[in-house]
Short mmCIF file of C-alpha atoms (C1' of nucleotides) in Angstrom, two decimals:
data_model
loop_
_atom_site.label_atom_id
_atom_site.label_comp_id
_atom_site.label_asym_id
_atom_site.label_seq_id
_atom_site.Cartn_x
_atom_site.Cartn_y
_atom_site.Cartn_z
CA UNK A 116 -42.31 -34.70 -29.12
CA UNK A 117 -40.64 -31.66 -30.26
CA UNK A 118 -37.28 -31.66 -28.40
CA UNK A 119 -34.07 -31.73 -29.38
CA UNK A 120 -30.76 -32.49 -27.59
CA UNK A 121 -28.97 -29.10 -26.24
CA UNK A 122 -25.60 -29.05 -26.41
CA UNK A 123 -24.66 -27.31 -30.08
CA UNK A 124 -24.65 -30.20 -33.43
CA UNK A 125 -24.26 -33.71 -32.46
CA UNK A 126 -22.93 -33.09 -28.75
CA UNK A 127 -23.65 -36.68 -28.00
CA UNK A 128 -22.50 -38.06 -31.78
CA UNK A 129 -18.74 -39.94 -31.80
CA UNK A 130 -17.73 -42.61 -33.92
CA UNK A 131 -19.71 -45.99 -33.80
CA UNK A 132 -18.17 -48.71 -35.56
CA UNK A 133 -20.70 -51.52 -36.57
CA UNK A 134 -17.71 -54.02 -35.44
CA UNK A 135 -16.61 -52.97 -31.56
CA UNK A 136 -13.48 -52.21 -31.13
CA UNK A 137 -11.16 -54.40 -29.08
CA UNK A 138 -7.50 -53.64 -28.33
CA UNK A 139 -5.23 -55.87 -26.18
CA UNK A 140 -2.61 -53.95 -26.29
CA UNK A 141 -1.14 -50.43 -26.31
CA UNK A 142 0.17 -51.87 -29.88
CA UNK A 143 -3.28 -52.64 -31.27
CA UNK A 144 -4.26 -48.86 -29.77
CA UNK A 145 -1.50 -47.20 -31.42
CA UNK A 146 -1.86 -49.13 -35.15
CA UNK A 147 -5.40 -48.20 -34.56
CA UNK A 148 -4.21 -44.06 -34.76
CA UNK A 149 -1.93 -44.60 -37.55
CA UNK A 150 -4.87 -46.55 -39.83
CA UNK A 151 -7.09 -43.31 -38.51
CA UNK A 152 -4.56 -40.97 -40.12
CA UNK A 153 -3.23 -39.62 -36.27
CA UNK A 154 0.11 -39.01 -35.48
CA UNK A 155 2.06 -40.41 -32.07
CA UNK A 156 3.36 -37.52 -30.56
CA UNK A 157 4.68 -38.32 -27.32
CA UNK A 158 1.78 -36.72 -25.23
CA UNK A 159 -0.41 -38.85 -27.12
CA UNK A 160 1.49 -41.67 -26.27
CA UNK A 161 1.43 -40.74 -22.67
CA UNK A 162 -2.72 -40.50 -22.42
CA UNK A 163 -2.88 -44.43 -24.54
CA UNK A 164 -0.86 -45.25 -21.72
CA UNK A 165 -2.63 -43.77 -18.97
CA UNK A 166 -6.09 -44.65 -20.25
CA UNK A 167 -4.73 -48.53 -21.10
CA UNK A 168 -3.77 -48.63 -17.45
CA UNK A 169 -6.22 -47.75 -16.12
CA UNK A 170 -9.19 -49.72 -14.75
CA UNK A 171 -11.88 -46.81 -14.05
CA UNK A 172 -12.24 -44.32 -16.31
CA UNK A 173 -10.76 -40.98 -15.71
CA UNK A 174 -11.24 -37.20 -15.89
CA UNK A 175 -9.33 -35.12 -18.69
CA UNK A 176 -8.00 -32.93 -16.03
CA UNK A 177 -6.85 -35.95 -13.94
CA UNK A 178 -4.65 -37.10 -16.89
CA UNK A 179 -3.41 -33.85 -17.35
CA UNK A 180 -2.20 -33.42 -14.01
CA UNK A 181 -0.49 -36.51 -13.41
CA UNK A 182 1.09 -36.63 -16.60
CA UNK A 183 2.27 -32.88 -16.49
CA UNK A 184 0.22 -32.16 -19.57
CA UNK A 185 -1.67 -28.85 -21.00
CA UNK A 186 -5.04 -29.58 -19.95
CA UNK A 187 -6.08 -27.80 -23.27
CA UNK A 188 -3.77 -30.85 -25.25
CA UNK A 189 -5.39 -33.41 -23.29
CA UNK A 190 -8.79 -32.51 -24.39
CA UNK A 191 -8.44 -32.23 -27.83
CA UNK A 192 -6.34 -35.91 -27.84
CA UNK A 193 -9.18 -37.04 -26.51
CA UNK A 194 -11.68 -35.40 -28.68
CA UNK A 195 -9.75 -37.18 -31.30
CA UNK A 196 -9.43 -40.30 -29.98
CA UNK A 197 -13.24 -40.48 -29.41
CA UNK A 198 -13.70 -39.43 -32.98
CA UNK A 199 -11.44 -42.32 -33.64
CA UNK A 200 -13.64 -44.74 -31.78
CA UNK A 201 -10.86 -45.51 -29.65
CA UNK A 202 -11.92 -43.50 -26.19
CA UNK A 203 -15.07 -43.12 -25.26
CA UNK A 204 -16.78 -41.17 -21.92
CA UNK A 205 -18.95 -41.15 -19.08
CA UNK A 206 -20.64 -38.57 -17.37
CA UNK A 207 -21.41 -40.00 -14.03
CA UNK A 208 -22.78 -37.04 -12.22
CA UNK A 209 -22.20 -33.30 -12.42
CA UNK A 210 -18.56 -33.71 -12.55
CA UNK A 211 -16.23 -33.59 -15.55
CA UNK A 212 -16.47 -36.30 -18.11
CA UNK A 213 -14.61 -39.28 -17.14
CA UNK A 214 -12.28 -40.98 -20.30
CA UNK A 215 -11.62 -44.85 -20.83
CA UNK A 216 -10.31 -46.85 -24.01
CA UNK A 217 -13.18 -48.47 -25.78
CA UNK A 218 -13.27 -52.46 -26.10
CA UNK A 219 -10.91 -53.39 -23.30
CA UNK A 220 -12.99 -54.57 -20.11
CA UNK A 221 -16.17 -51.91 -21.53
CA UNK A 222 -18.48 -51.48 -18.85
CA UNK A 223 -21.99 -49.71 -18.53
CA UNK A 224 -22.73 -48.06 -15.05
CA UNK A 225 -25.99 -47.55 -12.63
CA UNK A 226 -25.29 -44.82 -10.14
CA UNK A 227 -27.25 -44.67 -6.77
CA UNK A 228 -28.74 -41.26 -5.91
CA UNK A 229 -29.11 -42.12 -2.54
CA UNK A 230 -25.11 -43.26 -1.52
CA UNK A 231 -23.67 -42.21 -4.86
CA UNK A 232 -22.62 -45.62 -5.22
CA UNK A 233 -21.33 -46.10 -9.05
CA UNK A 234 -22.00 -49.77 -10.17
CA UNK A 235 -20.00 -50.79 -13.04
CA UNK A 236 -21.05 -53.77 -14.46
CA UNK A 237 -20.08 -55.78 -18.12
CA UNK A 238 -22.70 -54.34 -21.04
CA UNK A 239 -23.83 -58.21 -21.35
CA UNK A 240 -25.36 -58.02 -17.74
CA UNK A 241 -27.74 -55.24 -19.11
CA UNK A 242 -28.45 -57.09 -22.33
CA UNK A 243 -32.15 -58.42 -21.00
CA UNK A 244 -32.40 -54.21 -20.44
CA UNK A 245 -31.33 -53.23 -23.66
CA UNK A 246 -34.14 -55.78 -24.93
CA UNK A 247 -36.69 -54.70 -23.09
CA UNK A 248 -35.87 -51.21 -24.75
CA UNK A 249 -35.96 -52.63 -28.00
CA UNK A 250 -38.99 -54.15 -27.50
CA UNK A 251 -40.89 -51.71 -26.27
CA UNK A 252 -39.23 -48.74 -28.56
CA UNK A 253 -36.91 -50.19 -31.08
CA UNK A 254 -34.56 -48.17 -29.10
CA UNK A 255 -30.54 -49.54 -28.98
CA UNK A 256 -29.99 -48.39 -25.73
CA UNK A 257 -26.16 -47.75 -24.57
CA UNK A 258 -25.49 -46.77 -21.06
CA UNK A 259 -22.00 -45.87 -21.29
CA UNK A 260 -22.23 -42.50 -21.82
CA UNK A 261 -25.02 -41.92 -19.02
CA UNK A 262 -25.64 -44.61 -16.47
CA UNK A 263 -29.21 -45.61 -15.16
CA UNK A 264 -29.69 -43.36 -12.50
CA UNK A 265 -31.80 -44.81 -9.50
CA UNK A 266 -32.14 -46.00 -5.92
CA UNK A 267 -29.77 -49.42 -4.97
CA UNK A 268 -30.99 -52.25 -3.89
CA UNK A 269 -29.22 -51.16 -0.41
CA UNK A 270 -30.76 -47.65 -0.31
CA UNK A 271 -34.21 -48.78 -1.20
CA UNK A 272 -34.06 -51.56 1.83
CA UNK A 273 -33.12 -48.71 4.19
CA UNK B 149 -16.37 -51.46 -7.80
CA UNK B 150 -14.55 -48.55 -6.41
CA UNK B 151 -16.11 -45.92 -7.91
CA UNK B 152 -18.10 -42.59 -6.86
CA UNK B 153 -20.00 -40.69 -8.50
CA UNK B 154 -17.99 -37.19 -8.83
CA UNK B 155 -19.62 -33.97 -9.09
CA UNK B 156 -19.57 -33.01 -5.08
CA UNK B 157 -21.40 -34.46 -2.06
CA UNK B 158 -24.71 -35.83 -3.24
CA UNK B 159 -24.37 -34.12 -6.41
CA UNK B 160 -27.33 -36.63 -7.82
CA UNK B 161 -29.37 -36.28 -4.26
CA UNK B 162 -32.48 -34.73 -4.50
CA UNK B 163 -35.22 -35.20 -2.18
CA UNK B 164 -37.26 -37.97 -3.22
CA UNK B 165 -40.50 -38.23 -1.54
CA UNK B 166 -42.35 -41.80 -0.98
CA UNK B 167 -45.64 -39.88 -2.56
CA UNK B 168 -44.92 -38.61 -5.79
CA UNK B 169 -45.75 -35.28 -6.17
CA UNK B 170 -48.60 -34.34 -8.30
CA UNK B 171 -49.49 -30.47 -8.70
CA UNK B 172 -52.89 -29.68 -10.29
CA UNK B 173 -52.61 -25.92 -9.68
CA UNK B 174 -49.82 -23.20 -9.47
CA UNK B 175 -51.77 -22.86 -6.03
CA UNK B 176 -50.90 -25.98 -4.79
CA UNK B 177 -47.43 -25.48 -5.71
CA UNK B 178 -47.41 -22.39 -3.68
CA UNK B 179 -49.02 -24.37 -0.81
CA UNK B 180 -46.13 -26.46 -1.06
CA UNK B 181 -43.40 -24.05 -0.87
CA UNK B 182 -44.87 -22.79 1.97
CA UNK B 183 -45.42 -26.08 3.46
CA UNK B 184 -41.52 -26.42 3.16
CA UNK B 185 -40.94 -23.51 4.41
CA UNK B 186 -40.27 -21.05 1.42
CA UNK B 187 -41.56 -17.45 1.22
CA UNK B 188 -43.50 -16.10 -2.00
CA UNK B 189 -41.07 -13.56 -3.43
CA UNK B 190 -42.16 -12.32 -7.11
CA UNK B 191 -39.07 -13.92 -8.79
CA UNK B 192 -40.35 -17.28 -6.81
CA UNK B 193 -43.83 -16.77 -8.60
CA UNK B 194 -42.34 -15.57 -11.46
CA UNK B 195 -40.46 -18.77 -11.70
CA UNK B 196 -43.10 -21.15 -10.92
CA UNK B 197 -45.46 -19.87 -12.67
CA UNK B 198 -43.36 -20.60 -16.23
CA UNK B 199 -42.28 -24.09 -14.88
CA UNK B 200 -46.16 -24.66 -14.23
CA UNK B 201 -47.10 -23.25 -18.23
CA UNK B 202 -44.09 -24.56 -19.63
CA UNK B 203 -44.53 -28.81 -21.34
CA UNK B 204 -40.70 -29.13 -22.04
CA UNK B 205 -37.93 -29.05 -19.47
CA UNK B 206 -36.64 -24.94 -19.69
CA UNK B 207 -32.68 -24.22 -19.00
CA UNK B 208 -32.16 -21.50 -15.74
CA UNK B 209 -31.05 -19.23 -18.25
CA UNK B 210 -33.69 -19.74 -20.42
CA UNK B 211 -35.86 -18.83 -17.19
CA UNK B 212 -33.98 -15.51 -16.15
CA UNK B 213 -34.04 -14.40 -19.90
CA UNK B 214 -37.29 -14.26 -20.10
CA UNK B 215 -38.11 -13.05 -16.90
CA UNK B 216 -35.68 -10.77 -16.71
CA UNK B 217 -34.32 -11.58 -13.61
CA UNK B 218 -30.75 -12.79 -12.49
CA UNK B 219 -29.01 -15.95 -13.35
CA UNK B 220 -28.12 -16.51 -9.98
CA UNK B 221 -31.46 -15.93 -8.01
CA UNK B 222 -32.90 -18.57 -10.77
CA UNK B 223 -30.99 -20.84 -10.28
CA UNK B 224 -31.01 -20.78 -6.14
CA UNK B 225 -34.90 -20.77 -6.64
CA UNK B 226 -34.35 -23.88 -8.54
CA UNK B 227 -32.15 -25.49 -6.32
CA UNK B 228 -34.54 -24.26 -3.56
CA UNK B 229 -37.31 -26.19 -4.73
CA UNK B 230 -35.85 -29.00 -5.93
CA UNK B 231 -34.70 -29.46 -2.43
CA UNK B 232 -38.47 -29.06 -1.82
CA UNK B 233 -39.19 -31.87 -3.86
CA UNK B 234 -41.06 -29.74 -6.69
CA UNK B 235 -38.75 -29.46 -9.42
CA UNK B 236 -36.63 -31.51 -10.59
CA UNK B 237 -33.60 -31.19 -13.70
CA UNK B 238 -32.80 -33.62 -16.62
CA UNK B 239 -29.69 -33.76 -18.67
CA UNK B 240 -31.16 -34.44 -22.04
CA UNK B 241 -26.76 -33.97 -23.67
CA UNK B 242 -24.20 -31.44 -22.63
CA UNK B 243 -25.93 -28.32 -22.98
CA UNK B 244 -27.62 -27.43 -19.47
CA UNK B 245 -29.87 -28.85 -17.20
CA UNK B 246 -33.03 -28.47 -18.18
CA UNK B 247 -35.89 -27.70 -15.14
CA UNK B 248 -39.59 -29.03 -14.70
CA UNK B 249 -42.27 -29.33 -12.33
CA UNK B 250 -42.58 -32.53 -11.05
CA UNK B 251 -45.81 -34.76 -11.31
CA UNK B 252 -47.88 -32.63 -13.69
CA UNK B 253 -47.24 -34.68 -16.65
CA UNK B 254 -43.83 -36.07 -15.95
CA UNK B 255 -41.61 -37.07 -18.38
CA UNK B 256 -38.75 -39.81 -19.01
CA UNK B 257 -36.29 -39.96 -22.19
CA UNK B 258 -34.91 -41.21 -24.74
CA UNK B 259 -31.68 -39.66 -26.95
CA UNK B 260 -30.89 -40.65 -30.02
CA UNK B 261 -27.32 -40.00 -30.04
CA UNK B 262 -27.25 -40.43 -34.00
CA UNK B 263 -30.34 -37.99 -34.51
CA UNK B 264 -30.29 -36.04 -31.23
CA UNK B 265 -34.02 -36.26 -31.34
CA UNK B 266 -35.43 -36.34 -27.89
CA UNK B 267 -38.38 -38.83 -26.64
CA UNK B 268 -40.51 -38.02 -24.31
CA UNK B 269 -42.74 -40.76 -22.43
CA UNK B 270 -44.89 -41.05 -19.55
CA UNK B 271 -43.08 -43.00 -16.64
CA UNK B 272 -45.52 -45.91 -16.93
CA UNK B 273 -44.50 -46.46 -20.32
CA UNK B 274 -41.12 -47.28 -19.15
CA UNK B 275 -41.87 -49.64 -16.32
CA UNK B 276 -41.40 -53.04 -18.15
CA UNK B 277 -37.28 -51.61 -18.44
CA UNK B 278 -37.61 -50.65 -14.53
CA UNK B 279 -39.00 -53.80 -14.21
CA UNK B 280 -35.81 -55.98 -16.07
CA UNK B 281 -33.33 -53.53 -14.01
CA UNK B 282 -34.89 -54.41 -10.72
CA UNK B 283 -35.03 -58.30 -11.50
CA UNK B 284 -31.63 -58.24 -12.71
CA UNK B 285 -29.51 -55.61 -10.13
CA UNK B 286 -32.60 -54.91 -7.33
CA UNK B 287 -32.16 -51.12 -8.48
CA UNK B 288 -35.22 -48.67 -8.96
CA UNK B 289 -34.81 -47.00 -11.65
CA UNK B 290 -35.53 -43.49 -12.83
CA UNK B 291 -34.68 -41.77 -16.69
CA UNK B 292 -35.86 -38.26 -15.30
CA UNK B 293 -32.53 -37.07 -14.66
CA UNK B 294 -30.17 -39.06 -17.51
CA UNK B 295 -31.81 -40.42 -20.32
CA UNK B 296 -31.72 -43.58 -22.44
CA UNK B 297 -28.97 -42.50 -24.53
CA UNK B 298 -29.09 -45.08 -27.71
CA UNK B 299 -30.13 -45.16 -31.38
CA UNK B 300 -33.66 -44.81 -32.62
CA UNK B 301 -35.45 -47.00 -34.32
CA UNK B 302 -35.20 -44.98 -37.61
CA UNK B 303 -31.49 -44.78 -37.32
CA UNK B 304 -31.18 -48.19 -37.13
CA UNK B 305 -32.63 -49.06 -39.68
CA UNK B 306 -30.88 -46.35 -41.98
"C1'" DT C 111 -38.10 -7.41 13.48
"C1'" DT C 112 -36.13 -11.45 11.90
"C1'" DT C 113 -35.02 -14.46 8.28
"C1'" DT C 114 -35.25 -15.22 3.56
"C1'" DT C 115 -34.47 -13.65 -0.83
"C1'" DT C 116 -32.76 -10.46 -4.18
"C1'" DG C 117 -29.45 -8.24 -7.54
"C1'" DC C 118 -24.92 -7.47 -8.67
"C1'" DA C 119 -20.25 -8.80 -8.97
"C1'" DA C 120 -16.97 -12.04 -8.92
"C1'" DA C 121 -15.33 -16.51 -9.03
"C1'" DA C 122 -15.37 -21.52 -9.84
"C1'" DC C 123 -15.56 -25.17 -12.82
"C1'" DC C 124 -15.23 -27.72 -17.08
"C1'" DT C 125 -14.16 -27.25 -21.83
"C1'" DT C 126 -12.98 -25.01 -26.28
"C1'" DT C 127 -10.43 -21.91 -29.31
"C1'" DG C 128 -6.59 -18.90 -31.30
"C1'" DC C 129 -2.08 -18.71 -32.20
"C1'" DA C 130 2.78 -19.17 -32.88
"C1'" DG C 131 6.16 -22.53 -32.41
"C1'" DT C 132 7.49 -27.58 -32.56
"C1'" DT C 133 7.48 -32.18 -34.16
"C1'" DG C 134 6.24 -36.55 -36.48
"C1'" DG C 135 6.15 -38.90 -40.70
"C1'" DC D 98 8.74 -30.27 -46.04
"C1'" DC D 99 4.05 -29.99 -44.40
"C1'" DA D 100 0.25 -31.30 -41.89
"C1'" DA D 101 -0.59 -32.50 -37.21
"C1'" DC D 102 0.31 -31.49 -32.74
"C1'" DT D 103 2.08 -28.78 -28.77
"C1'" DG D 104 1.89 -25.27 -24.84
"C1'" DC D 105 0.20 -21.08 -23.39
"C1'" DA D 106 -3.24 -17.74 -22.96
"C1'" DA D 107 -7.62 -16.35 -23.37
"C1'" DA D 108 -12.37 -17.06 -23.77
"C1'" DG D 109 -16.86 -19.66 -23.54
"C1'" DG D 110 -20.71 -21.81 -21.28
"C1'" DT D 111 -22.77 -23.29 -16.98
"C1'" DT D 112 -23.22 -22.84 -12.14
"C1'" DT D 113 -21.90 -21.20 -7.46
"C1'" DT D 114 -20.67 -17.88 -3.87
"C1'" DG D 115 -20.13 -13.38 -1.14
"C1'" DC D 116 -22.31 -9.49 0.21
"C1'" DA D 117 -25.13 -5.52 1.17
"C1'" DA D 118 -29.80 -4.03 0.23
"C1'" DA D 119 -34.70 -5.26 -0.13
"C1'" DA D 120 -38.72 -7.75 0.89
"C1'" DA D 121 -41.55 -11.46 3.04
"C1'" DA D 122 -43.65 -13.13 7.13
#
DNA sequence: TTTTTTGCAAAACCTTTGCAGTTGG
DNA sequence: CCAACTGCAAAGGTTTTGCAAAAAA
């Protein structure tokens, strides 16, 4: 199959650490951007903060609104902090990309096409997925940066 | 979960028709559009007609280039008929969506996000993973509009 | 003749880049 | 002090919308 992914050199690429990540607190997060060689300005601060609250994941623009930050500095802390390992994102639709910290409470997502329910679920519940992949591809599949797209159990009844 | 998927009203609802689609002929196709509704303007036929000689997915802009027609008509024909059920868009990164004809030799995929090479199977070869999701979450199932985003088998092992 | 479709222009939306000034270490 | 980071402004890439003219049925 001659195709390759659009989106300019290694759109999809970021960091993937053989060992996961885990951080279980803001403390472990911010020792984690010193080791990387990144500095703690106070907006920086701000989005750890944010994204460590926070139990969905959540749109660059989002963060820059509530926290009264230039969208354009939001972005790029992010871009770093996903070259980091430390964030990670989601594209769940045709929206904007939607930002979480990686390790704490990761989850992988099925969206319904029907309701537009988003399903969120722990990566271990897709683990007999992911082997199927394997098995049938020697594919590691990862479906936390685009869900598995389908009809819901719901939907399909109705 | 609490979650929706952003991007708009039913940004991921297309039509999805019990039969599956299956278009032997650009003639049939036309039959279709008609069926639903649509009139035969020479951008429509334009359009179709490269869908219908095209085997990879084509971006809108891709289309209008080399048609030499506008963005914007291109991509209402496209929404147009994938309303109609006859095209349909994948997101193969974060470059743009990329347009097909359904059923004549559709496609599912898998990313490498190491590589970015792109897989391309038949549906059926994918069923066993429909198979797990539906056993596991009652969900159907379709990599037509996301992919399996993962790491290939040769990047694995390198 | 009526409704759809077109081209053009403009805007919307999400994201990136350039730059000069500020700040963290 | 110096590299990293900031805000602002502008641009880039993708897609949508408004509108008057053209074309399909």
């Amino acid at each position: 199959v001659a195709l390759r992914a659009p989106g300019g050199e290694g759109a999809l690429t970021r960091a993937h650490p053989a060992e996961p990540l885990h951080f279980d607190s803001l403390d472990e997060v911010v020792a984690h951007v010193r080791a990387g060689g990144g500095r703690l300005s106070l907006p920086r601060r701000l989005i750890l903060e944010a994204l460590f609250v926070s139990d969905a994941p959540v749109a660059a623009e989002e963060i820059a609104r509530r926290l009264e930050l230039d969208p354009a500095s939001v972005y790029r802390n992010l871009e770093k902090l996903e070259g980091l390992g430390i964030v990670r994102h989601v594209h769940l639709g045709h929206g904007p990309g939607l930002y979480s910290l990686v390790g704490r409470g990761a989850r992988e997502y099925l969206v319904c096409e029907r309701c537009d329910r988003v399903t969120a679920v722990a990566p271990e519940r897709l683990d007999a997925v992911r082997g199927a992949i394997r098995d049938d591809f020697g594919f590691e599949a990862r479906f936390g940066h685009f869900p598995i797209v389908g009809t819901c159990a719901d939907c399909a009844s109705a």
